[in-house]
Structure formats: C-alpha cells, structure tokens
C-alpha cells in the first residue's frame, strides 16, 4: 500500500493534479452522458447547455480579471438560443442563430459606451463561438437515432487521447511539446495519444459504429490533432490571463473549461467526418 501511495504521490507531483479525484470526476461525467443519451437525447442537450452556461460563468470571470467586460446575462441568453436552435434546426439552425446572436450581442455592448468596446466586442464574440457554437456540434452528434453510438464513440476518442496522453506523458515525458504554452505537455505524451487513440478509434468504429475499422483509425489521428490543439488553445488563454485553472468546480480537473478544452474543438471534426462518410462511403 505504501508503494502505491508513493507512486501516486509522484504522479500527482509531476502532473500537478491529484489523480484519484480526476478519475472519479471523469467516470462520473461519462456515466452522466451515457444516462442522458439512454434516457432521452433531449436530456443530453440540456446537459450540454448547463455545461456551456457554467463555462460562460468561468470565461466571463477570467476576462473580468483583466478588466474586459462581457455581459454574462446576454451571453447566457445567446447560448440558450443557440442550443434550442441547434436541437430544432440542426446545422442550419446553429449557423443562423449564431449569425443573429453576434450582432445582437454587439448592439448590447453599445450601451456601455465606446470605452473598451473593441476589447469587449472581441471577447464576447470569441466566447460565443468558443462555447455555445462549438458545443452545438455535440448536440448535432446526439440528435440522430444513432446519437448514443456517435457520442459514445466521441467519448472513446477524446478519452483515449486525454487519458493515455496524460499517463504516457507523466511516466515517460521528457521533451516538452510547446513549453511556452504548456510546459507539462510532452512529445512522449503526444505519441501515447496517437497510438492509443488510433487503436481506440479503430475499435469504436468497428464495434460501436459498425463501420470499417480503418475509418476509425483515420478519425483517431484527426481527433489527436484537434484535441491537442484545443488543449493548447485553452492553455494559451490561461497563460495570457495569468490563471492556473479556469475554475475549481471539478476536482482534479479545474473548471468546466479545463475539461471541455479538447472536446469543443474535436466535436465539429467528428461531426464533419461522419457527414463525409455518410455522403461518400
């Protein structure tokens, strides 16, 4: 037992996070997603909307630390509208709702006057696109009758990337990938993500999606790229805003945004891949 504790403490020290709570939170989130999809797919859309609203709360606070104003009420209303439009109108609904929400949010900012308008307008537009717009693709994945299979395949892909990248990076990582942005992310961790996400994607596409395994391998490569970029984007945000984590809601992870970083960028990629497969294969 003492040997296990010493190993666990060494991993926690190198990773900068507690491994046990992180695993519990991850499994709980997977269980929540599975239950929502099995019970009613509309419930999953509500879960996504709640996660986005919590993320908006975090990102507004983060920008406020640097003196950048964002109306949390207006942005939250826009997020709810995008979620509703996506569930009812699909990709077209998401696009139209986003096109309407952006000018309305900018008009709302006019009430604050010209001081800091460019900063606030940029931060507001970024927040709308980064959170409710990208999260809308999770709803697009879940909407069809095969929504359970599609979303759980997505969970396998992102889970393999994050989990094995983390484990391999902690155990063997010696060469930083992008030290200026994320000092703990290593080339060894990236290789671990590549190997296991390709394997996980191949198995998920064959046994969950009932498609050719090689499609899953290709999609796995794509998800490693998008998930890694998503993680680096959020790391760059935190460094620019001088934050360690975007929040403290999830033990072992930080905030909602610290958990969604790879998910938000990867969801549109998987949705597009499945659309291409549906049309051409």
mmCIF file of C-alpha atoms in Angstrom:
data_model
loop_
_atom_site.group_PDB
_atom_site.id
_atom_site.type_symbol
_atom_site.label_atom_id
_atom_site.label_comp_id
_atom_site.label_asym_id
_atom_site.label_seq_id
_atom_site.Cartn_x
_atom_site.Cartn_y
_atom_site.Cartn_z
ATOM 1 C CA UNK A 1 0.000 0.000 0.000
ATOM 2 C CA UNK A 2 2.831 2.386 0.879
ATOM 3 C CA UNK A 3 4.449 1.703 -2.501
ATOM 4 C CA UNK A 4 1.169 2.532 -4.280
ATOM 5 C CA UNK A 5 0.815 5.734 -2.277
ATOM 6 C CA UNK A 6 4.364 6.799 -3.074
ATOM 7 C CA UNK A 7 3.809 6.139 -6.793
ATOM 8 C CA UNK A 8 0.518 8.041 -6.690
ATOM 9 C CA UNK A 9 2.161 10.981 -4.915
ATOM 10 C CA UNK A 10 4.955 11.029 -7.504
ATOM 11 C CA UNK A 11 2.402 11.085 -10.338
ATOM 12 C CA UNK A 12 0.428 13.842 -8.618
ATOM 13 C CA UNK A 13 3.563 15.925 -8.165
ATOM 14 C CA UNK A 14 4.686 15.556 -11.771
ATOM 15 C CA UNK A 15 1.232 16.085 -13.254
ATOM 16 C CA UNK A 16 0.334 18.966 -10.968
ATOM 17 C CA UNK A 17 -3.046 17.378 -10.159
ATOM 18 C CA UNK A 18 -4.478 14.661 -7.890
ATOM 19 C CA UNK A 19 -5.014 11.512 -9.936
ATOM 20 C CA UNK A 20 -7.742 9.900 -7.790
ATOM 21 C CA UNK A 21 -10.304 12.742 -7.877
ATOM 22 C CA UNK A 22 -9.578 13.245 -11.569
ATOM 23 C CA UNK A 23 -10.510 9.621 -12.353
ATOM 24 C CA UNK A 24 -13.688 9.788 -10.247
ATOM 25 C CA UNK A 25 -14.834 13.002 -11.955
ATOM 26 C CA UNK A 26 -14.103 11.615 -15.439
ATOM 27 C CA UNK A 27 -16.054 8.388 -14.807
ATOM 28 C CA UNK A 28 -18.943 10.365 -13.306
ATOM 29 C CA UNK A 29 -19.141 12.616 -16.356
ATOM 30 C CA UNK A 30 -19.110 9.610 -18.702
ATOM 31 C CA UNK A 31 -21.908 7.997 -16.673
ATOM 32 C CA UNK A 32 -23.938 11.219 -16.838
ATOM 33 C CA UNK A 33 -23.527 11.452 -20.616
ATOM 34 C CA UNK A 34 -24.481 7.788 -21.093
ATOM 35 C CA UNK A 35 -27.553 8.071 -18.857
ATOM 36 C CA UNK A 36 -28.766 11.245 -20.573
ATOM 37 C CA UNK A 37 -28.463 9.667 -24.021
ATOM 38 C CA UNK A 38 -30.135 6.414 -22.987
ATOM 39 C CA UNK A 39 -32.984 8.125 -21.128
ATOM 40 C CA UNK A 40 -33.776 10.881 -23.662
ATOM 41 C CA UNK A 41 -31.482 12.615 -26.088
ATOM 42 C CA UNK A 42 -33.182 15.918 -25.191
ATOM 43 C CA UNK A 43 -31.751 15.483 -21.688
ATOM 44 C CA UNK A 44 -28.282 15.326 -23.207
ATOM 45 C CA UNK A 45 -28.939 18.658 -24.941
ATOM 46 C CA UNK A 46 -29.898 20.115 -21.563
ATOM 47 C CA UNK A 47 -26.695 18.719 -20.015
ATOM 48 C CA UNK A 48 -24.663 20.354 -22.796
ATOM 49 C CA UNK A 49 -26.490 23.654 -22.241
ATOM 50 C CA UNK A 50 -25.779 23.550 -18.493
ATOM 51 C CA UNK A 51 -22.093 22.818 -19.124
ATOM 52 C CA UNK A 52 -21.940 25.747 -21.547
ATOM 53 C CA UNK A 53 -23.579 28.089 -19.043
ATOM 54 C CA UNK A 54 -21.096 27.043 -16.359
ATOM 55 C CA UNK A 55 -18.295 27.581 -18.877
ATOM 56 C CA UNK A 56 -19.634 31.049 -19.678
ATOM 57 C CA UNK A 57 -19.543 31.871 -15.976
ATOM 58 C CA UNK A 58 -15.881 30.861 -15.876
ATOM 59 C CA UNK A 59 -14.808 32.668 -19.031
ATOM 60 C CA UNK A 60 -16.600 35.886 -18.037
ATOM 61 C CA UNK A 61 -14.827 35.839 -14.683
ATOM 62 C CA UNK A 62 -11.491 35.172 -16.411
ATOM 63 C CA UNK A 63 -11.884 38.133 -18.753
ATOM 64 C CA UNK A 64 -13.068 40.348 -15.889
ATOM 65 C CA UNK A 65 -9.752 39.676 -14.125
ATOM 66 C CA UNK A 66 -8.077 41.557 -16.988
ATOM 67 C CA UNK A 67 -10.703 44.298 -16.933
ATOM 68 C CA UNK A 68 -12.531 43.081 -20.053
ATOM 69 C CA UNK A 69 -16.299 43.406 -19.757
ATOM 70 C CA UNK A 70 -18.680 40.709 -21.009
ATOM 71 C CA UNK A 71 -22.384 40.643 -20.187
ATOM 72 C CA UNK A 72 -22.902 37.229 -18.629
ATOM 73 C CA UNK A 73 -26.686 37.535 -18.929
ATOM 74 C CA UNK A 74 -26.622 38.401 -22.639
ATOM 75 C CA UNK A 75 -24.059 35.715 -23.434
ATOM 76 C CA UNK A 76 -26.014 33.113 -21.459
ATOM 77 C CA UNK A 77 -29.214 34.045 -23.309
ATOM 78 C CA UNK A 78 -27.368 33.667 -26.600
ATOM 79 C CA UNK A 79 -26.084 30.254 -25.515
ATOM 80 C CA UNK A 80 -29.581 29.021 -24.661
ATOM 81 C CA UNK A 81 -30.871 30.318 -28.003
ATOM 82 C CA UNK A 82 -28.093 28.525 -29.902
ATOM 83 C CA UNK A 83 -28.800 25.272 -28.070
ATOM 84 C CA UNK A 84 -32.531 25.466 -28.819
ATOM 85 C CA UNK A 85 -31.935 26.386 -32.467
ATOM 86 C CA UNK A 86 -29.441 23.546 -32.916
ATOM 87 C CA UNK A 87 -31.737 20.908 -31.469
ATOM 88 C CA UNK A 88 -34.670 22.050 -33.587
ATOM 89 C CA UNK A 89 -32.919 23.240 -36.747
ATOM 90 C CA UNK A 90 -29.744 21.181 -36.969
ATOM 91 C CA UNK A 91 -26.612 22.671 -38.500
ATOM 92 C CA UNK A 92 -28.624 25.350 -40.314
ATOM 93 C CA UNK A 93 -30.288 26.347 -37.045
ATOM 94 C CA UNK A 94 -26.914 26.628 -35.330
ATOM 95 C CA UNK A 95 -25.486 28.774 -38.128
ATOM 96 C CA UNK A 96 -28.477 31.112 -38.330
ATOM 97 C CA UNK A 97 -28.747 31.514 -34.552
ATOM 98 C CA UNK A 98 -25.034 32.358 -34.350
ATOM 99 C CA UNK A 99 -25.345 34.904 -37.167
ATOM 100 C CA UNK A 100 -28.224 36.590 -35.338
ATOM 101 C CA UNK A 101 -26.660 36.406 -31.852
ATOM 102 C CA UNK A 102 -23.362 38.103 -32.732
ATOM 103 C CA UNK A 103 -24.805 41.463 -33.902
ATOM 104 C CA UNK A 104 -27.330 41.463 -31.044
ATOM 105 C CA UNK A 105 -24.542 40.997 -28.510
ATOM 106 C CA UNK A 106 -22.511 43.771 -30.127
ATOM 107 C CA UNK A 107 -25.521 46.094 -30.061
ATOM 108 C CA UNK A 108 -25.958 45.347 -26.363
ATOM 109 C CA UNK A 109 -22.357 46.395 -25.759
ATOM 110 C CA UNK A 110 -23.107 49.827 -27.223
ATOM 111 C CA UNK A 111 -24.997 50.607 -24.018
ATOM 112 C CA UNK A 112 -21.652 50.609 -22.172
ATOM 113 C CA UNK A 113 -20.242 53.356 -24.392
ATOM 114 C CA UNK A 114 -17.103 53.394 -26.554
ATOM 115 C CA UNK A 115 -14.553 52.844 -23.780
ATOM 116 C CA UNK A 116 -13.128 49.331 -24.158
ATOM 117 C CA UNK A 117 -15.664 48.474 -26.855
ATOM 118 C CA UNK A 118 -13.193 46.663 -29.132
ATOM 119 C CA UNK A 119 -11.897 44.512 -26.276
ATOM 120 C CA UNK A 120 -15.370 43.647 -25.031
ATOM 121 C CA UNK A 121 -16.738 43.001 -28.526
ATOM 122 C CA UNK A 122 -13.812 40.714 -29.366
ATOM 123 C CA UNK A 123 -14.051 38.810 -26.086
ATOM 124 C CA UNK A 124 -17.832 38.467 -26.387
ATOM 125 C CA UNK A 125 -17.687 37.181 -29.962
ATOM 126 C CA UNK A 126 -14.872 34.775 -29.094
ATOM 127 C CA UNK A 127 -16.796 33.455 -26.083
ATOM 128 C CA UNK A 128 -19.950 32.864 -28.141
ATOM 129 C CA UNK A 129 -18.052 30.970 -30.835
ATOM 130 C CA UNK A 130 -15.779 29.081 -28.446
ATOM 131 C CA UNK A 131 -18.525 27.836 -26.127
ATOM 132 C CA UNK A 132 -22.144 27.607 -27.384
ATOM 133 C CA UNK A 133 -21.281 27.469 -31.098
ATOM 134 C CA UNK A 134 -18.685 24.689 -30.843
ATOM 135 C CA UNK A 135 -20.723 22.868 -28.186
ATOM 136 C CA UNK A 136 -23.601 22.879 -30.653
ATOM 137 C CA UNK A 137 -21.785 20.159 -32.581
ATOM 138 C CA UNK A 138 -22.148 17.865 -29.568
ATOM 139 C CA UNK A 139 -25.900 18.277 -29.956
ATOM 140 C CA UNK A 140 -25.608 17.631 -33.695
ATOM 141 C CA UNK A 141 -23.784 14.385 -32.900
ATOM 142 C CA UNK A 142 -26.515 13.317 -30.469
ATOM 143 C CA UNK A 143 -29.598 14.336 -32.484
ATOM 144 C CA UNK A 144 -29.894 11.358 -34.940
ATOM 145 C CA UNK A 145 -31.307 7.994 -33.880
ATOM 146 C CA UNK A 146 -27.708 6.740 -33.631
ATOM 147 C CA UNK A 147 -26.856 9.573 -31.244
ATOM 148 C CA UNK A 148 -25.844 7.240 -28.417
ATOM 149 C CA UNK A 149 -23.360 5.398 -30.625
ATOM 150 C CA UNK A 150 -21.976 8.618 -32.110
ATOM 151 C CA UNK A 151 -21.462 10.390 -28.793
ATOM 152 C CA UNK A 152 -20.018 7.349 -27.022
ATOM 153 C CA UNK A 153 -17.584 6.877 -29.921
ATOM 154 C CA UNK A 154 -16.616 10.513 -29.404
ATOM 155 C CA UNK A 155 -16.123 9.827 -25.689
ATOM 156 C CA UNK A 156 -13.833 6.892 -26.533
ATOM 157 C CA UNK A 157 -11.766 9.004 -28.942
ATOM 158 C CA UNK A 158 -11.329 12.014 -26.677
ATOM 159 C CA UNK A 159 -10.927 9.790 -23.622
ATOM 160 C CA UNK A 160 -8.119 7.788 -25.236
ATOM 161 C CA UNK A 161 -6.377 10.974 -26.307
ATOM 162 C CA UNK A 162 -6.585 12.675 -22.916
ATOM 163 C CA UNK A 163 -6.078 9.634 -20.676
ATOM 164 C CA UNK A 164 -3.184 7.949 -22.444
ATOM 165 C CA UNK A 165 -1.545 11.231 -23.353
ATOM 166 C CA UNK A 166 -1.660 12.080 -19.658
ATOM 167 C CA UNK A 167 -0.391 8.687 -18.452
ATOM 168 C CA UNK A 168 2.409 8.332 -21.007
ATOM 169 C CA UNK A 169 3.394 11.973 -20.539
ATOM 170 C CA UNK A 170 3.585 11.650 -16.757
ATOM 171 C CA UNK A 171 5.514 8.367 -16.838
ATOM 172 C CA UNK A 172 7.873 8.984 -19.760
ATOM 173 C CA UNK A 173 7.594 12.648 -20.752
ATOM 174 C CA UNK A 174 10.983 14.359 -21.044
ATOM 175 C CA UNK A 175 10.741 16.511 -24.174
ATOM 176 C CA UNK A 176 8.290 19.457 -23.944
ATOM 177 C CA UNK A 177 5.938 19.820 -26.888
ATOM 178 C CA UNK A 178 5.236 23.559 -26.624
ATOM 179 C CA UNK A 179 6.960 24.746 -23.424
ATOM 180 C CA UNK A 180 5.961 28.383 -23.871
ATOM 181 C CA UNK A 181 2.267 27.433 -23.792
ATOM 182 C CA UNK A 182 2.011 24.145 -21.869
ATOM 183 C CA UNK A 183 5.238 23.089 -20.117
ATOM 184 C CA UNK A 184 3.812 19.743 -18.903
ATOM 185 C CA UNK A 185 2.708 18.560 -22.360
ATOM 186 C CA UNK A 186 5.400 16.394 -23.957
ATOM 187 C CA UNK A 187 6.201 14.717 -27.262
ATOM 188 C CA UNK A 188 6.095 11.368 -25.472
ATOM 189 C CA UNK A 189 2.560 12.121 -24.290
ATOM 190 C CA UNK A 190 1.556 13.065 -27.830
ATOM 191 C CA UNK A 191 2.902 9.740 -29.125
ATOM 192 C CA UNK A 192 0.906 7.948 -26.420
ATOM 193 C CA UNK A 193 -2.217 9.826 -27.541
ATOM 194 C CA UNK A 194 -1.582 8.911 -31.173
ATOM 195 C CA UNK A 195 -1.071 5.193 -30.571
ATOM 196 C CA UNK A 196 -3.986 4.615 -28.209
ATOM 197 C CA UNK A 197 -6.466 6.960 -29.904
ATOM 198 C CA UNK A 198 -5.893 5.246 -33.245
ATOM 199 C CA UNK A 199 -6.456 1.876 -31.540
ATOM 200 C CA UNK A 200 -9.488 3.157 -29.647
ATOM 201 C CA UNK A 201 -10.920 4.776 -32.771
ATOM 202 C CA UNK A 202 -10.490 1.585 -34.780
ATOM 203 C CA UNK A 203 -12.274 -0.491 -32.128
ATOM 204 C CA UNK A 204 -15.023 2.082 -31.551
ATOM 205 C CA UNK A 205 -15.852 2.440 -35.231
ATOM 206 C CA UNK A 206 -15.880 -1.332 -35.737
ATOM 207 C CA UNK A 207 -17.858 -2.391 -32.666
ATOM 208 C CA UNK A 208 -19.900 0.717 -31.721
ATOM 209 C CA UNK A 209 -20.480 2.454 -35.061
ATOM 210 C CA UNK A 210 -20.350 -0.799 -37.081
ATOM 211 C CA UNK A 211 -18.143 0.832 -39.717
ATOM 212 C CA UNK A 212 -14.774 -0.082 -41.226
ATOM 213 C CA UNK A 213 -12.002 -0.050 -38.629
ATOM 214 C CA UNK A 214 -9.671 1.976 -40.860
ATOM 215 C CA UNK A 215 -12.126 4.869 -40.859
ATOM 216 C CA UNK A 216 -11.842 4.932 -37.082
ATOM 217 C CA UNK A 217 -8.044 4.924 -37.326
ATOM 218 C CA UNK A 218 -8.081 7.968 -39.615
ATOM 219 C CA UNK A 219 -10.610 9.760 -37.427
ATOM 220 C CA UNK A 220 -8.458 8.911 -34.407
ATOM 221 C CA UNK A 221 -5.496 10.704 -35.977
ATOM 222 C CA UNK A 222 -7.698 13.718 -36.645
ATOM 223 C CA UNK A 223 -9.006 13.781 -33.079
ATOM 224 C CA UNK A 224 -5.474 13.722 -31.652
ATOM 225 C CA UNK A 225 -4.714 16.833 -33.685
ATOM 226 C CA UNK A 226 -7.904 18.703 -32.755
ATOM 227 C CA UNK A 227 -7.887 17.662 -29.087
ATOM 228 C CA UNK A 228 -4.237 18.631 -28.662
ATOM 229 C CA UNK A 229 -4.854 21.988 -30.341
ATOM 230 C CA UNK A 230 -7.900 22.510 -28.121
ATOM 231 C CA UNK A 231 -5.833 21.854 -25.018
ATOM 232 C CA UNK A 232 -3.126 24.249 -26.198
ATOM 233 C CA UNK A 233 -5.677 26.943 -27.042
ATOM 234 C CA UNK A 234 -7.085 26.819 -23.522
ATOM 235 C CA UNK A 235 -3.563 26.752 -22.037
ATOM 236 C CA UNK A 236 -2.675 29.851 -24.068
ATOM 237 C CA UNK A 237 -5.816 31.568 -22.764
ATOM 238 C CA UNK A 238 -4.893 30.790 -19.161
ATOM 239 C CA UNK A 239 -1.320 31.988 -19.613
ATOM 240 C CA UNK A 240 -2.448 35.223 -21.223
ATOM 241 C CA UNK A 241 -4.981 35.781 -18.432
ATOM 242 C CA UNK A 242 -2.462 34.663 -15.760
ATOM 243 C CA UNK A 243 -4.619 31.811 -14.446
ATOM 244 C CA UNK A 244 -3.668 28.284 -13.362
ATOM 245 C CA UNK A 245 -7.159 26.910 -13.954
ATOM 246 C CA UNK A 246 -10.324 28.455 -15.376
ATOM 247 C CA UNK A 247 -12.229 27.349 -12.261
ATOM 248 C CA UNK A 248 -12.385 24.919 -9.345
ATOM 249 C CA UNK A 249 -15.700 23.152 -9.971
ATOM 250 C CA UNK A 250 -14.256 19.747 -10.969
ATOM 251 C CA UNK A 251 -11.722 18.214 -8.523
ATOM 252 C CA UNK A 252 -8.597 17.033 -10.308
ATOM 253 C CA UNK A 253 -9.505 18.947 -13.472
ATOM 254 C CA UNK A 254 -10.078 22.571 -12.510
ATOM 255 C CA UNK A 255 -13.078 24.200 -14.104
ATOM 256 C CA UNK A 256 -15.587 23.183 -16.746
ATOM 257 C CA UNK A 257 -13.445 24.796 -19.440
ATOM 258 C CA UNK A 258 -10.436 22.759 -18.319
ATOM 259 C CA UNK A 259 -12.491 19.634 -19.065
ATOM 260 C CA UNK A 260 -14.063 20.909 -22.288
ATOM 261 C CA UNK A 261 -10.902 22.217 -23.952
ATOM 262 C CA UNK A 262 -10.274 19.177 -26.157
ATOM 263 C CA UNK A 263 -13.985 18.377 -26.523
ATOM 264 C CA UNK A 264 -15.032 21.717 -28.016
ATOM 265 C CA UNK A 265 -12.510 21.658 -30.859
ATOM 266 C CA UNK A 266 -12.954 17.950 -31.584
ATOM 267 C CA UNK A 267 -16.764 17.800 -31.767
ATOM 268 C CA UNK A 268 -17.014 19.682 -35.104
ATOM 269 C CA UNK A 269 -14.226 17.492 -36.521
ATOM 270 C CA UNK A 270 -16.031 14.229 -35.720
ATOM 271 C CA UNK A 271 -19.367 15.596 -36.945
ATOM 272 C CA UNK A 272 -17.769 16.618 -40.245
ATOM 273 C CA UNK A 273 -16.022 13.251 -40.589
ATOM 274 C CA UNK A 274 -19.299 11.372 -40.072
ATOM 275 C CA UNK A 275 -21.084 13.611 -42.571
ATOM 276 C CA UNK A 276 -18.394 12.915 -45.173
ATOM 277 C CA UNK A 277 -18.553 9.177 -44.511
ATOM 278 C CA UNK A 278 -22.338 9.236 -44.837
ATOM 279 C CA UNK A 279 -22.159 11.011 -48.212
ATOM 280 C CA UNK A 280 -19.181 9.334 -49.830
ATOM 281 C CA UNK A 281 -18.843 5.817 -48.370
#
